[in-house]
Amino acid sequence: MQKNSSWPVWLALVLIVTFSSICTAQVQGGESEDSQWFSVDTLNAGLGEIPDEVKRRTPRESVRSFVELTEEEDYAAAAHLLNLSDLSLDEQAEQGSELARQLAEIFKRGEWLNVSNLSGRQDAAIEDTTGQNPLAGVPRRDIEITSLQAGGEAYDIRLGRYQVEGEDPVWLIMPESVSSIPVLYEEYGPSLLEEYIPDRFKSSFGILMVWEWIAIPAFLLFIGLVGWGVYGFVGLTARLLPSGAQSIFAARIKVPMALIVISLITQMLLDYVVSFSAVATTTFRVLLIAVLAWGAGTIALRLVDTIMLRLTRRLVGAIDDTKPKDQRRLLTSLYALRRIIILVTVIAVSVYVLGQIQLFESLGLSILASASVLAVLVGIAGQAVLGNILSSFQLSFAKPIRIGDLVMFEGQWCYVEGIFYTFIRLRVWDERRLIVPVTYFVSKPFENLSVKSAKMYRCLELTLHLSADIQLLREKFLEYAKEEESIVEHHKLLCYVTGQNGTAQTIACYLMASDPLSGWTAEMNVREKLMAFIRDNHPDWWPRDVVVISHEDIARGEVQSKRSSPANSSEEIPENSPKNGSEENSESPAKK
């Protein structure tokens, strides 16, 4: 009986759950329907009947209809594409046409509007076949057409989807955007100059108006003349300044300074004198931002270079290995700092330019979606450049070479004159310049003659006759070597016989020089002095060839009785011939 009595309770619970589900479904259905549009009682009741040429079903159709109507100067019909609900009925009739005209001017001059980029769907849902956009397929009831700056503030022009009960939803310019039209018109409306342009020149011709095709070349010519004047003025200033870092800096900033002045004057003219159509204005503003950023960055880099030049001249002087290695290390660190500043400046300028022209908004999603592909392409295409950049930083921090070091690279004496991002500049002893890629340089063995000290042993060799007096020659070498200022550590001067053969001996003289180049000069000077001493005082020390003219030893007088014999007639026989070598004590060396 207890079991049977519980069924009314279960029946009540089922009815409650079912009723709650039905109510929830109804509420959810109402919320979903309201999220697709804004429900209103009336729309622009003060404007009268809607003309047939007004199309408002999709965002693309609404904006295209507005542009076509305003180009035909039918502003009364174009006003039906604005939501004037914040105005009274009388104000709608009075101000609707004027607001439509002002918005048309804003579209022409504010930003280049591409109607094809707007959604062609009634619900404005995003279509994304890749499935990467999380909002794909979700209906929208308001979308942004464009965002414009006026007085330092951002104003959005947005479309909203509205439905009057019993009618189809339509897309109109939202009331918040309509209220900002007067402010934007003050910023982007026609300039004072346009008031004097005849109406026949204001008709469209292609993407620009007729008067703009005439005004833009004249505009470019004017700012070009201004830039040329600034270039000449800065050049004249550089010539008038005293020679030094100031004149060098002024001479190197002529071009960036001219471009900066051009960009500022152009911006001022566009703001206060003349305003072109959106396509021309947008192009000008993008170029002006890029030029201004490039000019400022270039001047900053020129300033760094000038400071480095002044420090180099004051602290280091000439770039060679005669300077202490601490000064050469400082100069190398300064070059590394320069490259870091260049890298930071380029990144900062690039980010600024891209941020100002708002490329991140349109390209951000695409870049993120294809980041792996871009990384592979950049890695392959820029492998050599990136390798050189990384290698240059490695050289600057590890310092196997320093600015001013003397290196032996591929058989040539070179001074390291500069370490840059992608190459190293080497100054050869004959003032030629070798431009070597950094990765190529570090992949080849090289000899750094200045890595520890600039001092270097030099060796000069003389080949003399066996009869040369070595002691006398040694004394002369010591005397001549001590006369050379670049020869240091005189206790390390050495002179020895290092080799000999049957007719000559090799004498090697060693000396220590303060630096390799001075050591080379000192070696040449000492060699010349030794050769002059031998030539003037002991010419018999020069090596000479020896021939045999007789098989008898004329030194012992054994040949006198046989000189007339035909068998022993004078005949030149090489000293090293087998016959000569087989008859011992029967040879007589003689001068050739």
XYZ file of C-alpha atoms in Angstrom:
592
model
C 0.000 0.000 0.000
C 2.912 2.322 0.718
C 4.372 1.751 -2.750
C 1.114 2.410 -4.522
C 0.550 5.653 -2.581
C 3.855 7.235 -3.846
C 2.851 7.508 -7.511
C 1.106 10.927 -7.141
C 4.415 12.385 -5.887
C 6.335 11.052 -8.875
C 3.675 12.348 -11.276
C 3.949 15.848 -9.761
C 7.743 15.853 -10.128
C 7.525 14.861 -13.815
C 5.010 17.636 -14.532
C 7.206 20.228 -12.770
C 10.337 19.231 -14.714
C 8.493 19.199 -18.036
C 6.960 22.632 -17.443
C 10.316 24.064 -16.397
C 11.996 22.731 -19.570
C 9.321 24.258 -21.795
C 9.673 27.635 -20.094
C 13.471 27.539 -20.337
C 13.329 26.682 -24.039
C 10.988 29.594 -24.667
C 13.234 32.004 -22.812
C 16.317 30.758 -24.612
C 14.562 31.073 -27.958
C 13.665 34.668 -27.216
C 17.241 35.488 -26.182
C 18.661 33.948 -29.350
C 16.253 35.919 -31.485
C 17.024 39.200 -29.688
C 20.761 38.643 -30.075
C 20.426 38.838 -33.873
C 19.008 42.389 -33.972
C 17.838 45.348 -31.930
C 14.050 45.465 -31.559
C 12.579 48.981 -31.973
C 9.120 50.425 -32.231
C 9.784 52.808 -35.146
C 12.641 53.781 -37.477
C 13.091 57.327 -38.824
C 9.407 58.154 -38.692
C 10.213 61.794 -39.413
C 11.756 61.029 -42.835
C 8.608 59.809 -44.521
C 8.274 56.885 -46.907
C 11.378 54.856 -47.771
C 12.354 55.175 -51.476
C 12.623 51.990 -53.482
C 16.323 52.552 -54.301
C 17.267 52.292 -50.610
C 18.652 48.787 -49.934
C 19.245 47.798 -46.313
C 19.124 44.002 -45.965
C 22.867 43.314 -45.514
C 25.806 45.475 -44.302
C 27.375 45.507 -47.765
C 24.091 46.418 -49.434
C 23.428 49.258 -46.958
C 26.824 50.921 -47.341
C 26.851 50.480 -51.126
C 23.390 52.016 -51.340
C 24.499 54.939 -49.162
C 27.580 55.599 -51.349
C 25.570 55.429 -54.587
C 22.846 57.747 -53.301
C 25.315 60.347 -52.005
C 27.257 60.281 -55.275
C 23.968 61.141 -56.982
C 23.505 63.839 -54.301
C 20.235 62.254 -53.212
C 20.911 62.953 -49.538
C 17.254 62.739 -48.529
C 17.108 59.111 -49.593
C 20.557 58.404 -48.088
C 19.281 59.665 -44.718
C 17.086 56.529 -44.478
C 20.330 54.563 -43.961
C 21.013 56.450 -40.727
C 19.352 55.561 -37.425
C 18.114 58.989 -36.306
C 16.293 57.743 -33.233
C 18.178 60.201 -30.972
C 16.582 63.087 -32.882
C 13.002 64.253 -32.705
C 10.724 63.836 -35.695
C 11.171 67.453 -36.731
C 14.971 67.252 -36.340
C 15.020 64.082 -38.403
C 13.390 65.853 -41.321
C 15.585 68.941 -40.969
C 18.991 67.382 -40.238
C 18.770 63.964 -41.884
C 19.890 65.102 -45.337
C 22.714 67.271 -43.943
C 24.004 64.470 -41.735
C 24.006 62.110 -44.734
C 25.970 64.679 -46.787
C 28.516 65.170 -44.008
C 28.963 61.422 -43.559
C 29.541 61.056 -47.303
C 32.327 63.664 -47.131
C 33.829 61.852 -44.148
C 33.854 58.592 -46.098
C 35.536 60.321 -49.031
C 38.335 61.894 -47.010
C 38.580 59.956 -43.770
C 39.676 56.505 -44.783
C 39.546 54.524 -47.998
C 36.389 52.428 -47.622
C 36.250 49.122 -49.453
C 32.606 48.045 -49.504
C 33.523 44.552 -50.714
C 35.141 43.828 -47.328
C 31.768 44.113 -45.564
C 29.633 41.076 -44.970
C 27.095 40.148 -47.616
C 25.020 38.009 -45.217
C 21.860 39.262 -43.555
C 23.082 38.044 -40.161
C 26.668 39.354 -40.824
C 28.065 36.048 -39.597
C 31.783 35.514 -40.284
C 32.435 32.908 -42.936
C 35.646 30.988 -42.300
C 36.114 27.688 -44.102
C 39.391 27.019 -42.275
C 37.653 26.910 -38.916
C 40.393 28.972 -37.246
C 38.161 31.898 -36.303
C 36.278 31.066 -33.085
C 33.459 33.480 -34.033
C 32.799 31.873 -37.411
C 29.098 31.269 -38.087
C 27.891 33.357 -35.104
C 25.243 35.957 -36.090
C 26.119 39.593 -35.331
C 23.814 42.555 -34.799
C 26.440 45.309 -35.062
C 29.701 45.602 -36.963
C 32.356 48.293 -37.363
C 32.793 50.005 -40.727
C 35.774 52.156 -39.814
C 37.401 53.996 -36.908
C 38.582 57.590 -37.302
C 40.605 59.962 -35.123
C 39.426 63.492 -34.368
C 40.870 65.764 -31.697
C 42.941 62.921 -30.300
C 39.877 60.741 -29.768
C 38.744 57.657 -31.673
C 35.233 57.555 -33.175
C 33.743 54.376 -34.621
C 31.333 54.276 -37.522
C 29.227 51.184 -36.898
C 26.285 49.441 -38.538
C 23.493 47.972 -36.445
C 20.728 45.548 -37.335
C 17.246 46.800 -36.341
C 13.791 45.286 -36.582
C 10.426 46.922 -36.264
C 7.790 44.454 -35.193
C 6.246 42.792 -38.198
C 8.982 43.955 -40.627
C 12.242 42.489 -41.897
C 15.471 43.465 -40.058
C 17.550 46.208 -41.716
C 21.127 47.533 -41.302
C 21.555 51.231 -40.432
C 24.277 53.535 -39.144
C 23.939 53.351 -35.362
C 22.781 56.395 -33.350
C 26.126 56.608 -31.486
C 27.931 56.953 -34.813
C 25.372 59.480 -36.105
C 26.003 61.687 -33.074
C 29.750 61.791 -33.882
C 29.256 62.913 -37.519
C 29.556 66.696 -36.796
C 32.841 66.181 -34.891
C 34.318 64.029 -37.647
C 33.128 66.481 -40.309
C 35.114 69.257 -38.633
C 38.209 67.065 -38.936
C 37.682 65.497 -42.361
C 35.377 67.900 -44.142
C 36.369 69.949 -47.194
C 39.206 72.432 -46.712
C 38.966 76.184 -47.247
C 40.780 75.826 -50.553
C 37.989 73.694 -51.987
C 35.515 76.523 -51.629
C 37.265 78.274 -54.533
C 37.295 75.234 -56.816
C 34.580 75.278 -59.506
C 31.956 72.596 -59.222
C 32.806 71.135 -62.620
C 36.220 70.122 -61.281
C 34.704 68.353 -58.283
C 33.245 65.511 -60.314
C 34.844 62.086 -59.953
C 37.327 60.847 -62.507
C 38.447 57.361 -61.614
C 39.414 57.000 -57.985
C 40.012 60.762 -57.597
C 38.212 63.945 -58.452
C 39.235 66.022 -61.451
C 40.822 68.820 -59.410
C 42.861 66.285 -57.418
C 44.559 64.981 -60.572
C 45.803 68.539 -61.107
C 46.502 69.456 -57.470
C 48.452 66.357 -56.406
C 51.345 66.771 -58.944
C 51.592 70.470 -58.012
C 51.510 69.467 -54.340
C 54.344 66.954 -54.817
C 56.392 69.500 -56.781
C 56.021 72.056 -53.995
C 57.100 69.745 -51.197
C 59.946 68.474 -53.401
C 61.240 72.044 -53.754
C 60.951 72.479 -49.998
C 62.991 69.320 -49.430
C 65.624 70.461 -51.924
C 65.907 73.773 -50.091
C 66.337 72.071 -46.720
C 68.965 69.741 -48.221
C 70.957 72.716 -49.527
C 70.603 74.656 -46.274
C 71.882 71.770 -44.142
C 74.762 71.225 -46.595
C 75.700 74.907 -46.378
C 75.574 74.731 -42.593
C 77.909 71.724 -42.657
C 80.426 73.666 -44.754
C 80.280 76.705 -42.479
C 80.826 74.719 -39.289
C 84.437 74.165 -38.179
C 85.912 70.877 -39.268
C 85.262 68.115 -36.826
C 82.482 65.941 -35.535
C 79.850 68.707 -35.891
C 80.491 69.283 -39.584
C 80.619 65.546 -40.262
C 77.298 65.033 -38.468
C 75.641 67.918 -40.320
C 76.898 66.641 -43.671
C 75.503 63.159 -43.007
C 71.967 64.220 -42.024
C 71.127 66.253 -45.123
C 68.825 63.655 -46.654
C 66.986 62.513 -43.481
C 66.534 66.109 -42.336
C 65.047 67.069 -45.700
C 62.655 64.116 -45.543
C 61.557 64.966 -42.003
C 60.782 68.573 -42.968
C 58.911 67.349 -46.059
C 56.765 65.003 -43.975
C 55.961 67.669 -41.363
C 55.036 70.313 -43.931
C 52.961 67.812 -45.913
C 51.102 66.796 -42.755
C 50.442 70.451 -41.935
C 49.144 71.156 -45.435
C 46.835 68.138 -45.307
C 45.472 69.225 -41.921
C 44.932 72.938 -42.538
C 45.158 73.803 -46.235
C 43.993 71.011 -48.524
C 42.272 67.657 -48.080
C 42.210 64.995 -50.741
C 40.055 61.917 -51.189
C 40.485 59.023 -48.794
C 42.588 56.935 -51.184
C 45.102 59.774 -51.681
C 45.046 60.883 -48.049
C 45.562 57.347 -46.767
C 48.484 56.830 -49.135
C 50.044 60.137 -48.123
C 49.672 59.460 -44.412
C 51.216 55.975 -44.641
C 54.172 57.351 -46.603
C 54.561 60.287 -44.214
C 54.652 58.008 -41.192
C 57.247 55.763 -42.814
C 59.378 58.695 -44.001
C 59.219 60.470 -40.650
C 60.154 57.336 -38.729
C 62.974 56.488 -41.150
C 64.362 60.035 -40.994
C 64.303 60.168 -37.194
C 65.906 56.728 -36.938
C 68.601 57.648 -39.458
C 69.472 60.860 -37.614
C 69.732 58.891 -34.374
C 72.105 56.417 -36.018
C 74.164 59.241 -37.538
C 74.436 60.785 -34.077
C 75.685 57.473 -32.659
C 78.216 57.191 -35.489
C 79.459 60.725 -34.861
C 79.839 60.088 -31.140
C 81.728 56.889 -31.924
C 83.987 58.752 -34.354
C 84.777 61.377 -31.746
C 85.489 58.758 -29.092
C 87.637 56.837 -31.537
C 89.726 59.874 -32.354
C 90.047 60.906 -28.737
C 90.629 57.539 -27.076
C 92.054 55.339 -29.797
C 93.246 57.486 -32.688
C 94.340 55.674 -35.826
C 92.982 52.172 -36.217
C 96.065 49.966 -36.036
C 97.817 47.605 -33.645
C 100.184 50.204 -32.231
C 97.509 51.205 -29.719
C 97.107 49.344 -26.408
C 94.794 46.389 -26.620
C 92.459 47.929 -24.019
C 91.756 50.801 -26.373
C 91.230 48.434 -29.279
C 88.904 46.346 -27.118
C 86.962 49.517 -26.251
C 86.579 50.389 -29.915
C 85.354 46.867 -30.682
C 82.782 47.158 -27.881
C 81.641 50.498 -29.282
C 81.056 48.891 -32.676
C 79.056 46.130 -30.973
C 77.005 48.786 -29.162
C 76.397 50.500 -32.496
C 74.988 47.318 -34.001
C 72.727 46.799 -30.982
C 71.434 50.374 -31.288
C 70.802 49.851 -35.004
C 68.883 46.635 -34.312
C 66.770 48.229 -31.586
C 66.109 51.316 -33.723
C 65.024 49.276 -36.743
C 62.676 47.156 -34.631
C 61.223 50.211 -32.869
C 60.696 52.107 -36.128
C 59.100 49.070 -37.775
C 56.734 48.490 -34.866
C 55.825 52.192 -34.781
C 55.102 52.337 -38.500
C 53.060 49.139 -38.502
C 51.170 50.299 -35.424
C 50.378 53.689 -36.946
C 49.090 52.307 -40.227
C 47.181 49.616 -38.284
C 48.431 46.694 -40.297
C 48.341 44.485 -37.233
C 44.563 44.556 -37.129
C 44.157 43.139 -40.632
C 47.275 41.001 -40.827
C 47.548 39.769 -37.266
C 45.248 36.787 -37.611
C 46.749 35.749 -40.953
C 50.290 36.016 -39.611
C 49.423 33.949 -36.565
C 47.637 31.373 -38.700
C 50.609 30.931 -41.000
C 53.377 31.538 -38.465
C 55.028 28.184 -39.075
C 55.141 28.708 -42.847
C 56.560 32.222 -42.437
C 59.171 30.964 -39.990
C 60.351 28.335 -42.468
C 60.447 30.821 -45.365
C 62.296 33.457 -43.342
C 64.702 30.854 -42.036
C 65.548 29.633 -45.539
C 65.648 33.020 -47.277
C 67.507 34.832 -44.515
C 69.841 32.066 -43.417
C 72.963 33.784 -44.737
C 71.999 37.198 -43.363
C 71.010 35.855 -39.945
C 74.185 33.767 -39.814
C 76.315 36.825 -40.536
C 74.505 38.889 -37.908
C 74.906 36.235 -35.222
C 78.552 35.724 -36.169
C 79.233 39.466 -35.916
C 77.809 39.520 -32.387
C 79.906 36.486 -31.548
C 83.057 38.270 -32.721
C 82.145 41.406 -30.786
C 81.580 39.580 -27.502
C 84.207 36.816 -27.696
C 86.746 39.216 -29.314
C 89.052 36.785 -31.153
C 89.786 39.909 -33.190
C 89.489 43.562 -32.224
C 89.251 46.755 -34.200
C 92.826 47.658 -35.088
C 94.260 44.135 -34.830
C 96.761 43.040 -37.436
C 95.749 39.681 -38.870
C 97.194 37.397 -41.490
C 94.175 36.365 -43.549
C 94.624 34.191 -46.619
C 98.251 35.224 -46.965
C 97.694 38.991 -46.644
C 98.566 41.397 -43.859
C 95.368 43.232 -42.917
C 94.211 45.597 -40.224
C 90.693 44.997 -38.888
C 89.038 48.307 -39.710
C 85.414 47.530 -38.896
C 83.105 44.717 -37.792
C 79.604 45.226 -39.159
C 76.403 43.188 -39.235
C 77.150 41.088 -42.284
C 80.768 41.776 -43.198
C 84.194 42.663 -41.875
C 86.246 45.411 -43.479
C 89.985 44.698 -43.620
C 92.613 47.267 -44.582
C 95.494 45.677 -46.470
C 99.000 47.077 -46.004
C 98.836 48.699 -49.465
C 95.613 50.583 -48.478
C 93.272 48.232 -50.328
C 90.100 47.160 -48.554
C 88.917 43.572 -48.273
C 85.178 43.132 -47.631
C 84.755 39.658 -46.149
C 81.411 38.105 -45.059
C 81.495 37.420 -41.341
C 80.609 33.749 -41.646
C 83.350 33.256 -44.263
C 85.906 34.981 -42.041
C 85.139 32.938 -38.924
C 85.094 29.682 -40.922
C 88.670 30.231 -42.139
C 91.794 29.976 -39.975
C 93.535 33.310 -39.532
C 96.575 34.504 -37.630
C 96.043 37.363 -35.183
C 99.400 39.088 -34.809
C 98.040 41.426 -32.124
C 96.025 39.103 -29.922
C 98.399 39.345 -26.931
C 101.017 41.927 -27.869
C 101.961 43.801 -31.002
C 105.642 42.825 -30.571
C 106.927 40.374 -33.127
C 110.143 38.507 -33.914
C 111.579 39.137 -37.347
C 114.262 37.077 -39.072
C 116.505 38.132 -41.932
C 118.732 35.640 -43.731
C 121.935 36.186 -45.705
C 123.628 33.632 -47.934
C 127.426 34.168 -47.968
C 130.577 32.346 -48.950
C 132.103 29.872 -46.551
C 134.989 32.249 -45.956
C 132.749 34.993 -44.435
C 133.714 36.133 -40.929
C 130.669 35.361 -38.780
C 131.895 37.231 -35.690
C 132.474 40.444 -37.622
C 129.086 40.084 -39.291
C 127.435 39.519 -35.898
C 128.972 42.679 -34.482
C 127.753 44.713 -37.433
C 124.259 43.258 -37.091
C 124.083 44.247 -33.411
C 125.329 47.728 -34.249
C 122.800 48.310 -37.022
C 119.887 46.763 -35.113
C 120.408 49.013 -32.087
C 120.180 52.043 -34.364
C 116.567 51.194 -35.266
C 114.004 52.803 -32.937
C 111.354 50.146 -33.571
C 113.664 47.293 -32.447
C 113.140 46.537 -28.751
C 114.594 44.085 -26.227
C 118.161 44.282 -27.511
C 119.180 41.353 -25.319
C 117.180 39.127 -27.676
C 119.202 40.066 -30.773
C 120.702 36.907 -32.254
C 122.932 36.086 -35.217
C 123.884 32.479 -36.045
C 124.785 30.227 -38.945
C 121.716 28.121 -39.581
C 122.836 26.173 -42.638
C 125.602 25.508 -45.156
C 126.417 23.573 -48.298
C 129.563 22.966 -50.326
C 129.958 26.580 -51.439
C 127.917 28.843 -49.142
C 126.503 29.277 -45.652
C 123.221 30.764 -44.391
C 123.352 33.362 -41.607
C 120.058 34.113 -39.768
C 119.652 37.295 -37.742
C 116.744 37.627 -35.293
C 115.325 40.858 -33.947
C 112.308 41.856 -31.825
C 110.154 44.730 -33.168
C 107.518 46.789 -31.399
C 104.861 45.873 -33.990
C 104.750 43.744 -37.153
C 104.755 46.576 -39.668
C 107.622 48.421 -37.963
C 109.431 45.097 -37.671
C 109.162 44.587 -41.408
C 110.632 48.057 -42.025
C 113.444 47.475 -39.517
C 114.277 44.132 -41.107
C 114.582 45.737 -44.520
C 116.808 48.544 -43.157
C 119.186 46.179 -41.350
C 119.439 43.914 -44.371
C 120.332 46.853 -46.620
C 123.017 48.067 -44.211
C 124.575 44.596 -43.920
C 124.604 44.165 -47.680
C 126.210 47.574 -48.117
C 128.920 46.703 -45.582
C 129.721 43.415 -47.342
C 129.691 45.036 -50.784
C 132.026 47.845 -49.736
C 134.425 45.938 -47.476
C 134.257 42.216 -48.173
C 132.984 41.500 -51.691
C 134.756 38.127 -51.556
C 132.048 37.019 -49.077
C 129.433 36.836 -51.804
C 128.571 33.244 -52.755
C 129.863 32.051 -56.145
C 129.802 28.994 -58.335
C 132.963 26.759 -58.393
C 134.268 24.891 -61.447
C 137.238 22.541 -61.898
C 139.759 23.636 -64.537
C 142.371 21.044 -63.636
C 142.647 17.686 -61.997
C 145.859 18.786 -60.206
C 146.024 20.745 -57.027
C 147.525 24.013 -58.174
C 147.852 25.076 -54.573
C 150.664 22.462 -54.185
C 152.304 23.199 -57.560
C 151.869 19.706 -58.948
C 150.356 20.840 -62.204
C 153.281 22.882 -63.571
C 154.967 19.964 -65.279
C 151.784 18.733 -66.846
C 150.106 21.932 -67.999
C 151.141 21.327 -71.587
C 149.813 17.778 -71.615
C 146.772 17.289 -73.878
C 145.189 14.992 -71.355
C 145.174 17.728 -68.779
C 144.170 20.653 -70.980
C 141.856 23.239 -69.360
C 138.307 21.984 -69.537
C 135.454 23.123 -67.329
C 134.051 20.238 -65.333
C 131.266 20.759 -62.862
C 132.344 20.406 -59.283
C 129.702 17.840 -58.480
C 130.376 15.591 -61.517
C 131.069 11.906 -60.802
C 134.550 12.187 -62.273
C 135.443 15.132 -60.122
C 134.130 13.443 -57.027
C 136.082 10.206 -57.658
C 139.561 11.806 -57.791
C 140.405 12.989 -54.342
C 143.095 15.629 -53.711
C 143.440 16.282 -57.426
C 140.964 19.187 -57.633
C 141.566 22.870 -57.456
C 138.691 25.288 -56.838
C 138.823 28.487 -58.839
C 136.667 31.503 -59.393
C 134.497 31.427 -62.433
